Amino acid sequence: AKLLQFKAQLGGDEGKHVFVLKTAKGTRDYNPKQMAIREKVFNIIISCFKRHGAETIDTPVFELKETLTGKYGEDSKLIYDLKDQGGELLSLRYDLTVPFARYLAMNKITNIKRYHIAKVYRRDNPAMTRGRYREFYQCDFDIAGQYDAMIPDAECLKIVYEILNELDLGDFHIKVNDRRILDGMFAVCGVPDEKFRTICSTVDKLDKMAWEDVKKEMVNEKGLSEDVANRIGEYVSMQGGQDLAEQLLQDPKLSQNKQACAGLTDMKLLFSYLELFQVTDKVVFDLSLARGLDYYTGVIYEAILSQTIPAPAEQNGADEAAVSVGSVAGGGRYDGLVGMFDPKGRKVPCVGVSIGIERIFSIMEQKAETSSEKVRTTETQVLVASAQKNLLEERLKLTSELWNTGIKAEVLYKKNPKLLSQLQHCEETGIPLVAILGEQELKDGVVKLRNVASREEVRLISDQNH
Amino acid sequence: AKLLQFKAQLGGDEGKHVFVLKTAKGTRDYNPKQMAIREKVFNIIISCFKRHGAETIDTPVFELKETLTGKYGEDSKLIYDLKDQGGELLSLRYDLTVPFARYLAMNKITNIKRYHIAKVYRRDNPAMTRGRYREFYQCDFDIAGQYDAMIPDAECLKIVYEILNELDLGDFHIKVNDRRILDGMFAVCGVPDEKFRTICSTVDKLDKMAWEDVKKEMVNEKGLSEDVANRIGEYVSMQGGQDLAEQLLQDPKLSQNKQACAGLTDMKLLFSYLELFQVTDKVVFDLSLARGLDYYTGVIYEAILSQTIPAPAEQNGADEAAVSVGSVAGGGRYDGLVGMFDPKGRKVPCVGVSIGIERIFSIMEQKAETSSEKVRTTETQVLVASAQKNLLEERLKLTSELWNTGIKAEVLYKKNPKLLSQLQHCEETGIPLVAILGEQELKDGVVKLRNVASREEVRLISDQNH
């Protein structure tokens, strides 16, 4: 909606080439105000990652096409390919997890704790007012290595908790489940093996669809019997904590399934660590959480903000009146992915989390718009000004000296700017101080320094002529 | 050379599909050590941009193909196009200047001082040991707006000077010229109007080729007469400062050319401002500087490091023994570019500079390798360890408390790690402190804190049970 999409007729005749001045579909520019907010959000996230001892890496924006092939299941159709211009076939990265796994296998790294903040690309249907873009940032934190069960997994959840707390976005909760529990559940409900993944995708829609509709999809589209679907329905309505894990370990059917038992035992252990990390007040063991991606093998999680975003003014359509922000972070364990890249299939167990920063930006931007505090887009401390004419040289010289001592300073690029326009520049951009040069001050060897807001003035002895 | 390019035979038969584990041609991953250096370099550059009062923006990695069309002259063939997957035709950005101009026109912005640090893409012949990649960072600073002559231009040069000084890369100099002086010079030498741009490209090669070879290209390939080429040869050998500008304003031929006079008068003014900014010791007015891009309209400049890089060990080939780093920054004035995007052709005068960060990374990485000081890739202040078994819960609890108070802390993800391996982790990653938990300390309510390097120990009263 913010895109200015006017058309400039370059040719004379109608129907001739029309040049559209816009960014590509589903993408946006960040203006200075948005960048200031983005910097603030990144600082909070990066501080948290560093507090947890993470290193950082970077990978190219495109990968060999075959590196991405077979990693995303049905979502593969959303990958951006580059044109074949001779040479290799390339695709834009779809997430940061697959490039990370490729990096580990290529460099034979068996343990690392790293974060990676970068843009990823999906040819999805954009919904930009809800913060859904085709080019968007991911902030990933992952722990790779053979470690004792659930300790790194618990740290990932602790990190989500810390970041969402510090960003101060209101109440949130983190759903947790395990792929092995899901698979075990499908098995004991009577889902045929080959349908696990596709039924998993259907269960994943429970956050947007009612159970009745999910059930219909299972029966009518995926060919499950009513009975089987009903049995799944009972399980996926369950929510709890450590107690639920214990209860399900006693479940006559689930307790017979090896996969489910392994998942439930780990879930109990996870909650005991979360207790030590003091984060159990926000974490819910939820059997309906499925997550779409194919590569997860163990624990999975997703953080959801309770808050709804009011619809932006431009938007019309009643059903858009207030939308749930939904998931702002998600992740899980993927122990098989690195092995897919290793020529000998050597596995490196991994667990990680990805913060979905665009939705967070949307909320922060709306907060900033309604706040009385003005967002500064520069850090300039002082403007070097003059009240009289013909003092450009003196202004430039003083500004240069301020720069040389590390002071953030600006000067207007005019020979003889009016004092009023110099003061206006300070007020518009939030520069707190103005150094005003005049003939008399130069003679006396002083600089007049004025506080823009309070108009208080002090005279400082100038270094200029020393 | 650092790419591990092993091949994994996925099929059984030879000649079948071979999966190559590598990054795309001309690109590289950044490992944690390289990222630590990159962060340091970016901090210096961003601090400088902020000291000069710049805001920052960001634009998408791809633009509509037609946004880039007709902006880069002969270099257009190096643009990466995306595959046509239905919808718009897109290309990866080739630089940050054209997206900046598109941004200004689209948002009708007539004045801004902004920086933009992002990756750009060129399907060039990579020379990675010399820091030439197909995906590389640019750090751009630009001033857009209608201002008095040469004041913003001088600030751009001041910025290059400050950044190269602070990066501490050894001696450097900045060549300055003006497109109008070049055009005037071509005119008075007898170059036909339609050959200005192509002769400009040939002059641009003088930093890599001897005059004799440049002359041959002018005469044999571009069809100039010997006489005309010789006259150009006389001018392009000239170097100096403000004095040279004054001298050329007296030149019987050049002084008759309006373009040249305007350029020379501005050059004089520029040097007077550079004098006030105390940077003339590194700036040379050099008539051989041409710069390839089509969009420059006034002053142009390029910063060159004097240092040569020794050839990396892997490299063989005698002529690669020591290569000049060459240009590490460049830019100039482009008053017509924004108008190309505006439907009414409204112009926004711009001047800017782009720091070529990859070559700087190469130098810094080599410096780090030969330095005795180890580059840390994490900022962890303390490792929470134990000497005895069965203290995992206590370790996790203390670590969590440290995180909650903002201390950067790590804990090994093992139930019962050996003290030695915990201390080794500190030494390998440079963690300065280790908190050692033991039964006795827990009973006494204290924590033993050891300085890893000096082995000094202190006991602190623990908050754990309060």
Tab-separated table of C-alpha atoms in Angstrom, chain A residues 55-309:
chain	number	residue	atom	x	y	z
A	55	GLU	CA	29.434	-17.200	16.910
A	56	THR	CA	28.068	-15.966	13.599
A	57	ILE	CA	28.578	-17.032	9.984
A	58	ASP	CA	27.321	-15.823	6.618
A	59	THR	CA	26.534	-17.702	3.421
A	60	PRO	CA	25.808	-16.460	-0.123
A	61	VAL	CA	22.284	-15.331	-1.036
A	62	PHE	CA	22.130	-18.031	-3.701
A	63	GLU	CA	23.061	-21.701	-3.573
A	64	LEU	CA	23.453	-24.336	-6.254
A	65	LYS	CA	19.896	-25.333	-7.122
A	66	GLU	CA	20.544	-28.966	-6.195
A	67	THR	CA	21.607	-27.948	-2.674
A	68	LEU	CA	18.013	-26.903	-2.033
A	69	THR	CA	16.376	-29.770	-3.933
A	70	GLY	CA	14.436	-32.271	-1.817
A	71	LYS	CA	14.651	-30.344	1.460
A	72	TYR	CA	11.338	-28.502	1.651
A	73	GLY	CA	8.671	-30.963	0.544
A	74	GLU	CA	5.638	-29.270	-1.024
A	75	ASP	CA	7.087	-25.798	-0.415
A	76	SER	CA	9.806	-26.311	-3.049
A	77	LYS	CA	7.599	-24.642	-5.631
A	78	LEU	CA	8.140	-21.345	-3.790
A	79	ILE	CA	11.896	-21.285	-4.478
A	80	TYR	CA	13.229	-18.443	-6.670
A	81	ASP	CA	15.502	-19.739	-9.436
A	82	LEU	CA	18.072	-17.636	-11.263
A	83	LYS	CA	18.067	-17.537	-15.038
A	84	ASP	CA	20.435	-19.952	-16.739
A	85	GLN	CA	23.055	-17.502	-18.092
A	86	GLY	CA	25.626	-20.220	-18.697
A	87	GLY	CA	27.435	-21.963	-15.865
A	88	GLU	CA	25.748	-23.248	-12.739
A	89	LEU	CA	22.026	-23.439	-11.975
A	90	LEU	CA	21.351	-21.282	-8.929
A	91	SER	CA	18.454	-20.570	-6.556
A	92	LEU	CA	17.919	-17.923	-3.886
A	93	ARG	CA	18.057	-19.365	-0.375
A	94	TYR	CA	14.676	-20.366	1.016
A	95	ASP	CA	15.801	-20.423	4.636
A	96	LEU	CA	19.067	-20.300	6.599
A	97	THR	CA	18.896	-23.874	7.890
A	98	VAL	CA	19.727	-25.719	4.669
A	99	PRO	CA	22.704	-23.416	3.868
A	100	PHE	CA	23.871	-23.982	7.479
A	101	ALA	CA	23.721	-27.768	7.031
A	102	ARG	CA	25.564	-27.439	3.692
A	103	TYR	CA	28.212	-25.294	5.430
A	104	LEU	CA	28.715	-27.853	8.210
A	105	ALA	CA	29.057	-30.786	5.800
A	106	MET	CA	31.349	-28.859	3.429
A	107	ASN	CA	33.694	-27.790	6.221
A	108	LYS	CA	33.372	-31.059	8.186
A	109	ILE	CA	32.267	-29.157	11.285
A	110	THR	CA	30.771	-31.431	13.959
A	111	ASN	CA	29.944	-28.893	16.613
A	112	ILE	CA	29.203	-25.204	16.611
A	113	LYS	CA	26.770	-22.772	18.194
A	114	ARG	CA	26.072	-20.081	15.624
A	115	TYR	CA	23.596	-17.382	14.724
A	116	HIS	CA	22.865	-16.062	11.264
A	117	ILE	CA	20.762	-13.032	10.440
A	118	ALA	CA	19.990	-12.625	6.747
A	119	LYS	CA	17.249	-12.313	4.175
A	120	VAL	CA	15.549	-15.347	2.644
A	121	TYR	CA	13.270	-15.594	-0.391
A	122	ARG	CA	9.891	-17.284	-1.004
A	123	ARG	CA	7.574	-16.820	-3.996
A	124	ASP	CA	4.635	-16.931	-1.635
A	125	ASN	CA	1.434	-14.930	-1.740
A	126	PRO	CA	2.501	-11.737	0.033
A	127	ALA	CA	0.320	-10.197	2.764
A	128	MET	CA	2.409	-7.167	3.531
A	129	THR	CA	0.092	-5.500	6.012
A	130	ARG	CA	0.523	-8.592	8.153
A	131	GLY	CA	4.271	-8.525	7.700
A	132	ARG	CA	4.402	-11.342	5.134
A	133	TYR	CA	6.878	-10.590	2.354
A	134	ARG	CA	8.652	-12.451	-0.436
A	135	GLU	CA	11.985	-11.105	0.812
A	136	PHE	CA	12.244	-11.241	4.574
A	137	TYR	CA	14.720	-11.542	7.389
A	138	GLN	CA	15.333	-14.624	9.435
A	139	CYS	CA	17.297	-14.583	12.681
A	140	ASP	CA	18.497	-18.107	13.286
A	141	PHE	CA	20.269	-19.621	16.265
A	142	ASP	CA	21.365	-23.252	16.058
A	143	ILE	CA	23.386	-25.677	18.130
A	144	ALA	CA	25.085	-28.501	16.236
A	145	GLY	CA	26.842	-31.364	17.989
A	146	GLN	CA	26.472	-34.684	19.757
A	147	TYR	CA	25.343	-33.706	23.263
A	148	ASP	CA	23.294	-35.100	26.137
A	149	ALA	CA	19.571	-35.113	25.479
A	150	MET	CA	17.492	-31.927	25.579
A	151	ILE	CA	20.115	-29.555	27.063
A	152	PRO	CA	20.663	-27.566	23.816
A	153	ASP	CA	16.950	-27.887	23.046
A	154	ALA	CA	16.124	-26.230	26.370
A	155	GLU	CA	18.590	-23.403	25.662
A	156	CYS	CA	16.834	-22.644	22.359
A	157	LEU	CA	13.546	-22.226	24.201
A	158	LYS	CA	15.220	-20.070	26.840
A	159	ILE	CA	16.493	-17.821	24.035
A	160	VAL	CA	13.030	-17.401	22.487
A	161	TYR	CA	11.700	-16.548	25.936
A	162	GLU	CA	14.411	-13.955	26.605
A	163	ILE	CA	14.044	-12.271	23.207
A	164	LEU	CA	10.251	-12.026	23.280
A	165	ASN	CA	10.420	-10.691	26.822
A	166	GLU	CA	12.977	-8.031	25.955
A	167	LEU	CA	11.192	-6.947	22.801
A	168	ASP	CA	8.246	-6.173	25.064
A	169	LEU	CA	5.541	-7.229	22.605
A	170	GLY	CA	2.987	-8.253	25.217
A	171	ASP	CA	2.011	-11.721	26.312
A	172	PHE	CA	3.152	-14.791	24.388
A	173	HIS	CA	3.308	-18.552	24.716
A	174	ILE	CA	5.539	-21.220	23.228
A	175	LYS	CA	3.997	-24.470	21.975
A	176	VAL	CA	6.202	-27.559	22.121
A	177	ASN	CA	5.754	-30.999	20.596
A	178	ASP	CA	7.943	-33.759	19.147
A	179	ARG	CA	7.891	-35.335	15.688
A	180	ARG	CA	8.328	-38.737	17.298
A	181	ILE	CA	5.238	-38.191	19.458
A	182	LEU	CA	3.290	-37.163	16.340
A	183	ASP	CA	4.478	-40.193	14.401
A	184	GLY	CA	3.729	-42.509	17.320
A	185	MET	CA	0.307	-40.960	17.664
A	186	PHE	CA	-0.407	-41.438	13.935
A	187	ALA	CA	0.706	-45.063	14.179
A	188	VAL	CA	-1.500	-45.941	17.148
A	189	CYS	CA	-4.464	-44.128	15.578
A	190	GLY	CA	-4.118	-46.313	12.496
A	191	VAL	CA	-2.665	-43.882	9.908
A	192	PRO	CA	-0.726	-45.846	7.252
A	193	ASP	CA	3.039	-45.109	7.323
A	194	GLU	CA	3.134	-43.513	3.899
A	195	LYS	CA	0.536	-40.937	4.966
A	196	PHE	CA	2.394	-39.657	8.072
A	197	ARG	CA	3.889	-36.622	6.328
A	198	THR	CA	0.770	-35.519	4.530
A	199	ILE	CA	-1.410	-35.964	7.621
A	200	CYS	CA	1.213	-34.009	9.535
A	201	SER	CA	0.723	-31.123	7.056
A	202	THR	CA	-3.010	-31.250	7.677
A	203	VAL	CA	-2.612	-31.227	11.462
A	204	ASP	CA	-0.314	-28.196	10.999
A	205	LYS	CA	-3.350	-26.217	9.792
A	206	LEU	CA	-5.083	-26.456	13.195
A	207	ASP	CA	-3.819	-22.990	14.149
A	208	LYS	CA	-5.751	-21.451	11.238
A	209	MET	CA	-8.639	-23.929	10.738
A	210	ALA	CA	-11.266	-25.457	13.021
A	211	TRP	CA	-10.953	-29.167	13.863
A	212	GLU	CA	-14.058	-29.975	11.818
A	213	ASP	CA	-12.423	-28.613	8.647
A	214	VAL	CA	-9.128	-30.315	9.381
A	215	LYS	CA	-11.003	-33.567	9.857
A	216	LYS	CA	-12.822	-33.095	6.542
A	217	GLU	CA	-9.460	-32.677	4.777
A	218	MET	CA	-8.166	-35.863	6.435
A	219	VAL	CA	-11.185	-37.904	5.417
A	220	ASN	CA	-12.171	-36.423	2.048
A	221	GLU	CA	-8.814	-35.399	0.606
A	222	LYS	CA	-6.279	-37.622	2.338
A	223	GLY	CA	-8.484	-40.733	2.534
A	224	LEU	CA	-8.460	-41.523	6.275
A	225	SER	CA	-11.459	-43.293	7.801
A	226	GLU	CA	-13.722	-41.327	10.167
A	227	ASP	CA	-12.598	-43.520	13.050
A	228	VAL	CA	-8.914	-42.843	12.522
A	229	ALA	CA	-9.553	-39.108	12.193
A	230	ASN	CA	-11.598	-39.075	15.399
A	231	ARG	CA	-8.818	-40.819	17.300
A	232	ILE	CA	-6.337	-38.185	16.057
A	233	GLY	CA	-8.850	-35.517	17.084
A	234	GLU	CA	-8.788	-36.700	20.686
A	235	TYR	CA	-5.006	-36.501	20.933
A	236	VAL	CA	-4.513	-33.166	19.187
A	237	SER	CA	-6.883	-31.435	21.592
A	238	MET	CA	-4.519	-32.153	24.480
A	239	GLN	CA	-2.391	-29.421	26.052
A	240	GLY	CA	-0.342	-29.375	29.235
A	241	GLY	CA	3.115	-29.483	30.734
A	242	GLN	CA	5.345	-32.108	32.267
A	243	ASP	CA	2.204	-33.695	33.778
A	244	LEU	CA	0.728	-34.338	30.316
A	245	ALA	CA	3.924	-36.064	29.227
A	246	GLU	CA	3.729	-38.302	32.294
A	247	GLN	CA	0.042	-39.024	31.714
A	248	LEU	CA	0.633	-39.988	28.063
A	249	LEU	CA	3.484	-42.302	29.075
A	250	GLN	CA	0.711	-44.236	30.901
A	251	ASP	CA	-1.617	-44.125	27.860
A	252	PRO	CA	-2.382	-47.807	27.021
A	253	LYS	CA	-1.851	-47.287	23.277
A	254	LEU	CA	0.896	-44.635	23.097
A	255	SER	CA	3.008	-46.385	25.732
A	256	GLN	CA	3.222	-49.369	23.368
A	257	ASN	CA	4.856	-47.251	20.671
A	258	LYS	CA	8.643	-46.930	20.836
A	259	GLN	CA	8.809	-43.607	19.007
A	260	ALA	CA	6.134	-42.004	21.171
A	261	CYS	CA	7.812	-43.239	24.370
A	262	ALA	CA	11.169	-41.808	23.352
A	263	GLY	CA	9.548	-38.468	22.531
A	264	LEU	CA	7.526	-38.361	25.749
A	265	THR	CA	10.503	-39.269	27.933
A	266	ASP	CA	12.510	-36.470	26.305
A	267	MET	CA	9.580	-34.092	26.742
A	268	LYS	CA	9.617	-34.796	30.503
A	269	LEU	CA	13.344	-34.149	30.605
A	270	LEU	CA	12.961	-30.957	28.567
A	271	PHE	CA	10.423	-29.592	31.045
A	272	SER	CA	12.742	-30.335	33.957
A	273	TYR	CA	15.434	-28.178	32.308
A	274	LEU	CA	12.908	-25.476	31.438
A	275	GLU	CA	12.012	-25.413	35.115
A	276	LEU	CA	15.668	-24.664	35.974
A	277	PHE	CA	15.668	-21.962	33.288
A	278	GLN	CA	12.496	-20.497	34.834
A	279	VAL	CA	10.545	-20.376	31.581
A	280	THR	CA	7.775	-22.961	32.136
A	281	ASP	CA	5.164	-20.227	32.667
A	282	LYS	CA	5.103	-19.616	28.890
A	283	VAL	CA	5.714	-23.118	27.514
A	284	VAL	CA	2.852	-25.490	26.608
A	285	PHE	CA	3.177	-29.102	25.480
A	286	ASP	CA	0.606	-29.096	22.649
A	287	LEU	CA	-0.079	-32.239	20.612
A	288	SER	CA	-1.603	-30.257	17.752
A	289	LEU	CA	1.694	-28.522	16.886
A	290	ALA	CA	3.064	-30.129	13.706
A	291	ARG	CA	5.190	-27.614	11.672
A	292	GLY	CA	5.377	-28.009	7.914
A	293	LEU	CA	9.012	-28.648	7.079
A	294	ASP	CA	10.156	-32.175	6.330
A	295	TYR	CA	13.526	-32.104	8.032
A	296	TYR	CA	12.492	-32.073	11.717
A	297	THR	CA	13.220	-35.292	13.597
A	298	GLY	CA	12.581	-34.536	17.292
A	299	VAL	CA	11.320	-31.671	19.410
A	300	ILE	CA	9.523	-28.845	17.565
A	301	TYR	CA	8.261	-25.497	18.871
A	302	GLU	CA	6.566	-22.302	17.883
A	303	ALA	CA	6.114	-19.008	19.735
A	304	ILE	CA	2.835	-17.128	19.394
A	305	LEU	CA	2.016	-13.575	20.462
A	306	SER	CA	-1.342	-13.181	22.173
A	307	GLN	CA	-1.741	-9.650	20.830
A	308	THR	CA	-3.712	-8.890	17.652
A	309	ILE	CA	-2.668	-6.176	15.216
